[in-house]
PDB file of C-alpha atoms in Angstrom:
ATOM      1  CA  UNK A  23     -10.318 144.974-128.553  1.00 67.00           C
ATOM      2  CA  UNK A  24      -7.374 143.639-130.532  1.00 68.00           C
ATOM      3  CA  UNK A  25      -8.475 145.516-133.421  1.00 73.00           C
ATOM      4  CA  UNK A  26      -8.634 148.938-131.832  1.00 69.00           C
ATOM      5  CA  UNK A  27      -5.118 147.744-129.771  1.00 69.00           C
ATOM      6  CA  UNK A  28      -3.630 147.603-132.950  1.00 73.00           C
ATOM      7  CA  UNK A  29      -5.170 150.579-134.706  1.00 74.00           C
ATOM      8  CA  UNK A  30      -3.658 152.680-131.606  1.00 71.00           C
ATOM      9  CA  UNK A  31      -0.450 151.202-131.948  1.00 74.00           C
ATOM     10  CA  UNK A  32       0.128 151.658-135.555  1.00 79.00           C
ATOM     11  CA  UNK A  33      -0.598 155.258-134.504  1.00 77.00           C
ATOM     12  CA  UNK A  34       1.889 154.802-131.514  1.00 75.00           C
ATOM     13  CA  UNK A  35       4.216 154.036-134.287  1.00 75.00           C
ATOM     14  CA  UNK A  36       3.645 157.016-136.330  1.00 79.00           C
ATOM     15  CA  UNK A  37       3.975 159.008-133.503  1.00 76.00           C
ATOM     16  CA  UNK A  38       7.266 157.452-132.768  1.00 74.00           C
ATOM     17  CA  UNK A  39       8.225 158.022-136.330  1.00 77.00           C
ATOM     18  CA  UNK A  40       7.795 161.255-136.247  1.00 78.00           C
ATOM     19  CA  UNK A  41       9.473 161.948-132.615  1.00 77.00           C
ATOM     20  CA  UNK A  42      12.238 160.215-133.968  1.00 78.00           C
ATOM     21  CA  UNK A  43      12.743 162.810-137.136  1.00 79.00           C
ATOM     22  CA  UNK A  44      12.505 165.756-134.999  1.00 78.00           C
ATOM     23  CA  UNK A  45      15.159 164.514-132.534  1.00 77.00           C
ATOM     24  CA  UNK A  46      17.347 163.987-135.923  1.00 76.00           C
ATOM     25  CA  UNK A  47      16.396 166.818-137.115  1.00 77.00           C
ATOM     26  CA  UNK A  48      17.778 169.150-134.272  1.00 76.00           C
ATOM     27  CA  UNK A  49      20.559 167.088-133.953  1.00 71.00           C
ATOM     28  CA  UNK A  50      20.918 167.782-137.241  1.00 74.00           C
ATOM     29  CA  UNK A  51      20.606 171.408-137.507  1.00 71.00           C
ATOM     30  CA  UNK A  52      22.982 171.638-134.166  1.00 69.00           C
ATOM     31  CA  UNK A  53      25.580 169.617-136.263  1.00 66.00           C
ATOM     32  CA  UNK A  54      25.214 172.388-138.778  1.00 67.00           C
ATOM     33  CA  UNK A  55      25.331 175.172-137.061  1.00 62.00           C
ATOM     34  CA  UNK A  56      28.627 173.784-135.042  1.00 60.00           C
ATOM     35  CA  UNK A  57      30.043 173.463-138.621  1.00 59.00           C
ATOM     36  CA  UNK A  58      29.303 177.133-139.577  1.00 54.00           C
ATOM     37  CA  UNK A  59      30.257 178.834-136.660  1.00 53.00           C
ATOM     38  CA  UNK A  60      33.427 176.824-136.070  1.00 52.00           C
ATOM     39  CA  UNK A  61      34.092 175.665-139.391  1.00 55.00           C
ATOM     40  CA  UNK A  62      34.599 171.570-139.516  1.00 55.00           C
ATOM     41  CA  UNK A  63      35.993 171.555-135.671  1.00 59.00           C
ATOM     42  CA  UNK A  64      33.058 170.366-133.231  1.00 59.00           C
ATOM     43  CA  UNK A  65      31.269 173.359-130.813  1.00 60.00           C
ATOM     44  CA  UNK A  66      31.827 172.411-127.372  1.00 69.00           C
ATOM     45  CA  UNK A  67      28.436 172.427-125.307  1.00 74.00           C
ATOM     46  CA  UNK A  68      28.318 175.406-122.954  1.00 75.00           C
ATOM     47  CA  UNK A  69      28.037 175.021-119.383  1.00 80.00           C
ATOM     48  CA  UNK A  70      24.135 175.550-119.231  1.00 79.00           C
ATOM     49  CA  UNK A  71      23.905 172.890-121.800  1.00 79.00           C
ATOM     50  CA  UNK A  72      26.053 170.751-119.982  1.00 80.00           C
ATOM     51  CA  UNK A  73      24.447 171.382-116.354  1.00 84.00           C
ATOM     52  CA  UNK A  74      20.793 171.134-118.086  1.00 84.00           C
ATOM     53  CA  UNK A  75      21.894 167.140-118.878  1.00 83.00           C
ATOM     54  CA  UNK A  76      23.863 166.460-115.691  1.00 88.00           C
ATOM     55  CA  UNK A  77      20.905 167.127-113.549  1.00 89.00           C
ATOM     56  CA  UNK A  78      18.357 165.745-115.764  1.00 90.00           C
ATOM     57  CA  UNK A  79      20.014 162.608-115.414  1.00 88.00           C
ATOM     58  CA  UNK A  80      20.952 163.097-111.900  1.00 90.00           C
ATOM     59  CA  UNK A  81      16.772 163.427-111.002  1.00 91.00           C
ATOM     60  CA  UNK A  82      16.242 159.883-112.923  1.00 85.00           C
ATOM     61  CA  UNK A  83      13.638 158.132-111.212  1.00 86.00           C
ATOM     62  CA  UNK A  84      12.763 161.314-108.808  1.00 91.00           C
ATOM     63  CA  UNK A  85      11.507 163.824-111.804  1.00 92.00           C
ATOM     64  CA  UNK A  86       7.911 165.363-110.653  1.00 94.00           C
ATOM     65  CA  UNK A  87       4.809 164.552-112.390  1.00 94.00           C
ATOM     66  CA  UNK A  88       4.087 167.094-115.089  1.00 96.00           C
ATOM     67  CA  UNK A  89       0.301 166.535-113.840  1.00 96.00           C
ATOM     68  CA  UNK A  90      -1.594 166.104-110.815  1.00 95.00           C
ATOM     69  CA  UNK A  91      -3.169 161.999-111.313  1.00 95.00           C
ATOM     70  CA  UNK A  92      -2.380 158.399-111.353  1.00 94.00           C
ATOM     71  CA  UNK A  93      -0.422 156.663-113.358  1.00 90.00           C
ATOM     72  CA  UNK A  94      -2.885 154.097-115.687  1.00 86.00           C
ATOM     73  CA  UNK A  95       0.173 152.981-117.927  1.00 77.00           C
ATOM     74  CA  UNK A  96       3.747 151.651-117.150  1.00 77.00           C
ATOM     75  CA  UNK A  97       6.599 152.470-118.996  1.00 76.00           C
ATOM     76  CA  UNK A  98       8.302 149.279-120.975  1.00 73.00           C
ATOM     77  CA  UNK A  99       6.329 146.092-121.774  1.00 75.00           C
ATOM     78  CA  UNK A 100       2.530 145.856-121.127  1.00 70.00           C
ATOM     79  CA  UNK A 101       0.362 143.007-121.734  1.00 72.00           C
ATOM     80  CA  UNK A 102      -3.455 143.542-122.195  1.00 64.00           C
ATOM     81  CA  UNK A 103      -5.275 140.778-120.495  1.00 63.00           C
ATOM     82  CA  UNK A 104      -8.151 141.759-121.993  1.00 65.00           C
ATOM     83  CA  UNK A 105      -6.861 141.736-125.671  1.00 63.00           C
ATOM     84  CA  UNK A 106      -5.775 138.123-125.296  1.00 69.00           C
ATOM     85  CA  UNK A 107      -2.570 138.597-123.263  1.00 71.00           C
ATOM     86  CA  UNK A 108      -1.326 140.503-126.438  1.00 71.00           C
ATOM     87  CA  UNK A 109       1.831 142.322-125.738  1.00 72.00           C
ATOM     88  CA  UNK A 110       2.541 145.995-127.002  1.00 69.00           C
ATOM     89  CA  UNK A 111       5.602 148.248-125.730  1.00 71.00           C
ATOM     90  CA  UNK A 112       5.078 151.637-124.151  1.00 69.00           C
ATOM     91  CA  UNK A 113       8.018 154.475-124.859  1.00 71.00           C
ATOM     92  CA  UNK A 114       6.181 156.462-121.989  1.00 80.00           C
ATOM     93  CA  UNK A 115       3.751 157.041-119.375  1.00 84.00           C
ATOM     94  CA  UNK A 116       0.072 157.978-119.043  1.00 88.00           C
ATOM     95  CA  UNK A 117      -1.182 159.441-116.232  1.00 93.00           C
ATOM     96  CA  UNK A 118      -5.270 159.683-115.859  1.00 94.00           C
ATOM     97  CA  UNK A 119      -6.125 163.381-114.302  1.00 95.00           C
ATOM     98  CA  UNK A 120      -8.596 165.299-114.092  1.00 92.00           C
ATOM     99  CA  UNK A 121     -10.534 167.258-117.298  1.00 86.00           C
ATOM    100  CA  UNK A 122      -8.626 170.539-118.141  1.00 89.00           C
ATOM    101  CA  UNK A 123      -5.731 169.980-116.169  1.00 95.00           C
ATOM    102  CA  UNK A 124      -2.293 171.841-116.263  1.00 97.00           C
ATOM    103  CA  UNK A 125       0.291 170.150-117.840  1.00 97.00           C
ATOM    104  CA  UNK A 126       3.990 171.016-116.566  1.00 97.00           C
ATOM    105  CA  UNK A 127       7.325 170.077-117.464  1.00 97.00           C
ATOM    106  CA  UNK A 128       9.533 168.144-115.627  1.00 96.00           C
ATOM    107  CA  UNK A 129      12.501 170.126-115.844  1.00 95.00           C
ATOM    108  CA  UNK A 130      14.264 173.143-117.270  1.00 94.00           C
ATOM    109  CA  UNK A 131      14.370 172.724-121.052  1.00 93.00           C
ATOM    110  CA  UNK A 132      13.573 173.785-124.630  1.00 92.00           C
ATOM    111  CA  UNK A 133      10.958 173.243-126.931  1.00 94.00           C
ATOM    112  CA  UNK A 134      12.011 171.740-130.209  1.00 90.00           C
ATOM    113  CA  UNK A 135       8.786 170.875-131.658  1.00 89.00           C
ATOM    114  CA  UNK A 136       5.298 171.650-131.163  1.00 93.00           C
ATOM    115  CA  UNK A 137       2.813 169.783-133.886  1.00 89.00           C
ATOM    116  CA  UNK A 138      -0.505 167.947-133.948  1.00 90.00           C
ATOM    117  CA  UNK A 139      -1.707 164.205-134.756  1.00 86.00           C
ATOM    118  CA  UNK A 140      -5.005 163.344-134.968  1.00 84.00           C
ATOM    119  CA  UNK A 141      -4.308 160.187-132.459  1.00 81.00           C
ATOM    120  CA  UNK A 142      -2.396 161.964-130.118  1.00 85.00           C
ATOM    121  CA  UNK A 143      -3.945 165.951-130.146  1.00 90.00           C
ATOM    122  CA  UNK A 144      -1.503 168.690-129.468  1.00 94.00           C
ATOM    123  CA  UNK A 145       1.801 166.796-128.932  1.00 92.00           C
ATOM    124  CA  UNK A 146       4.771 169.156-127.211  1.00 95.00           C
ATOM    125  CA  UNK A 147       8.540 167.716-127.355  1.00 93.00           C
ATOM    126  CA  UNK A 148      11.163 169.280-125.095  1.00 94.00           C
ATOM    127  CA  UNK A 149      15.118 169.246-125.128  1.00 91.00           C
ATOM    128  CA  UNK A 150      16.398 168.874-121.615  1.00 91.00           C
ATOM    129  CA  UNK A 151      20.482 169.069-123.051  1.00 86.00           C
ATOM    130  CA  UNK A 152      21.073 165.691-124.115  1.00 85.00           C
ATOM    131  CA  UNK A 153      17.520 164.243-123.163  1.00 88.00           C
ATOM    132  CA  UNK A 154      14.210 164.820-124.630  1.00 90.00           C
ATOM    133  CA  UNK A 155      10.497 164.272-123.268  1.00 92.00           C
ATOM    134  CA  UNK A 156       7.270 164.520-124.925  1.00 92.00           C
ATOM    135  CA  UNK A 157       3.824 165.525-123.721  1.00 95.00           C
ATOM    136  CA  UNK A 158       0.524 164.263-126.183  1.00 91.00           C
ATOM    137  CA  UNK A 159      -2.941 164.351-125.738  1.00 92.00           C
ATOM    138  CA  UNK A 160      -2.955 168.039-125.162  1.00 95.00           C
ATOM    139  CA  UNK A 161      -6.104 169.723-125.856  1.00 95.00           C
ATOM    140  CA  UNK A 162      -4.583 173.073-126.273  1.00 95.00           C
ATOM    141  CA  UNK A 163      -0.744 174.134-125.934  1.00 97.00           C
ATOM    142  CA  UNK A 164       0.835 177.268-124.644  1.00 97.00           C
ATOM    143  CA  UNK A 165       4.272 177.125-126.041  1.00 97.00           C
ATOM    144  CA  UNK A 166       6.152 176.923-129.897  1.00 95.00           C
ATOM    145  CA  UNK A 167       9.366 175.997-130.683  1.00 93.00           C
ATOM    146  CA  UNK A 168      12.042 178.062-129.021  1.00 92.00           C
ATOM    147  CA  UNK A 169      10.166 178.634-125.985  1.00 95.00           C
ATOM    148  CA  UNK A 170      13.055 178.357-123.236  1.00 94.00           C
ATOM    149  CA  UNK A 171      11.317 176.553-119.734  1.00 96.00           C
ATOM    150  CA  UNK A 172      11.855 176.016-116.251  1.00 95.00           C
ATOM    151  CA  UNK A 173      10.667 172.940-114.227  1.00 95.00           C
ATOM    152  CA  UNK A 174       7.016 173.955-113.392  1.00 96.00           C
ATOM    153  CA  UNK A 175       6.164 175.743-116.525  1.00 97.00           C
ATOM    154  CA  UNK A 176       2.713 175.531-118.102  1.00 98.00           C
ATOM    155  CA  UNK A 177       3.077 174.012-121.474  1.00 98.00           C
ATOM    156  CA  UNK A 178      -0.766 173.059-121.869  1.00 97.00           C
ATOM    157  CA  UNK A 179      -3.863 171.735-120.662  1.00 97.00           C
ATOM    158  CA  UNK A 180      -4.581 167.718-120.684  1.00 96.00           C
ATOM    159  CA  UNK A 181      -7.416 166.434-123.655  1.00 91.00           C
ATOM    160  CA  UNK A 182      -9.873 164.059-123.359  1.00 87.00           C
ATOM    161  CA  UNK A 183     -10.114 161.297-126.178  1.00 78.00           C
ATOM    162  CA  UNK A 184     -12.433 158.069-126.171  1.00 74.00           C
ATOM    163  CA  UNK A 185     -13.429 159.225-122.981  1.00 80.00           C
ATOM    164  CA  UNK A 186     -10.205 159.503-121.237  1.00 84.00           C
ATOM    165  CA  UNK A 187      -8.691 162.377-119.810  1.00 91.00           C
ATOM    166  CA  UNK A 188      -5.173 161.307-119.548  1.00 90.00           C
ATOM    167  CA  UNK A 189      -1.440 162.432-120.506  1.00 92.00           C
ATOM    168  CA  UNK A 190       0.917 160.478-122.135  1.00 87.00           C
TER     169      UNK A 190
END
């Protein structure tokens, strides 16, 4: 069990890895495209930007589920008993639902990146103004980058791996 733990988490890392390039990345391109339009002085964020983040963070703690199911893994530290107590951190959630099952997101946004990874499947990554949230273990995906959303929208259905049909 503590070999397969850390075989998933070394993908968990990857994954991260790679979330954490495409975040750079668009705050990257945004940087440049502030500088071209408006030479060297800074682009203000327009009011739909600005009202996207305000009630993003406004809904913390009350967002819905972007699938109908339990939740199987906690956010933040979790300790696997049977793994000798080891102790891994979790950058998300993962929610066991049933096979084939719509995956939503949480609220009004845009996708940045769509992409696969073997560990993870189809792996979706929205911009919700200044926050982001990712969706992985999608079986099949219904968006690309630049698709504009609104809290409720399909983005994919849920895929099964090692026997578990669950959304992180």
């Amino acid at each position: 069990l503590k070999v397969k733990l850390t075989k998933h988490e070394k993908a968990r890392a990857e994954l991260n890895s790679d979330i954490e390039k495409a975040i750079y990345a668009e705050l990257k391109t945004e940087r440049a495209e502030n500088r071209t339009a408006r030479g060297l002085k800074p682009r203000q964020k327009t009011a739909k930007e600005i009202e996207m983040a305000t009630s993003f963070l406004a809904k913390k703690g009350t967002l819905p589920m972007p699938v109908n199911g339990k939740i199987v893994g906690k956010f933040g530290l979790r300790i696997h008993t049977e793994a000798n107590n080891t102790k891994t951190e979790s950058p998300g959630i993962d929610i066991e639902t049933s096979s084939n099952a719509s995956v939503a997101v949480v609220h009004d946004g845009i996708v940045i990146r769509s992409f696969f990874q073997p560990d993870f499947q189809h792996i979706v990554l929205v911009k919700h103004g200044d926050y982001f949230t990712l969706y992985s273990n999608l079986k099949s995906v219904v968006v690309k980058k630049g698709t504009i959303l609104k809290t409720g929208d399909i983005i994919g259905k849920v895929g099964t791996q090692s026997g578990k049909t669950e959304l992180h």
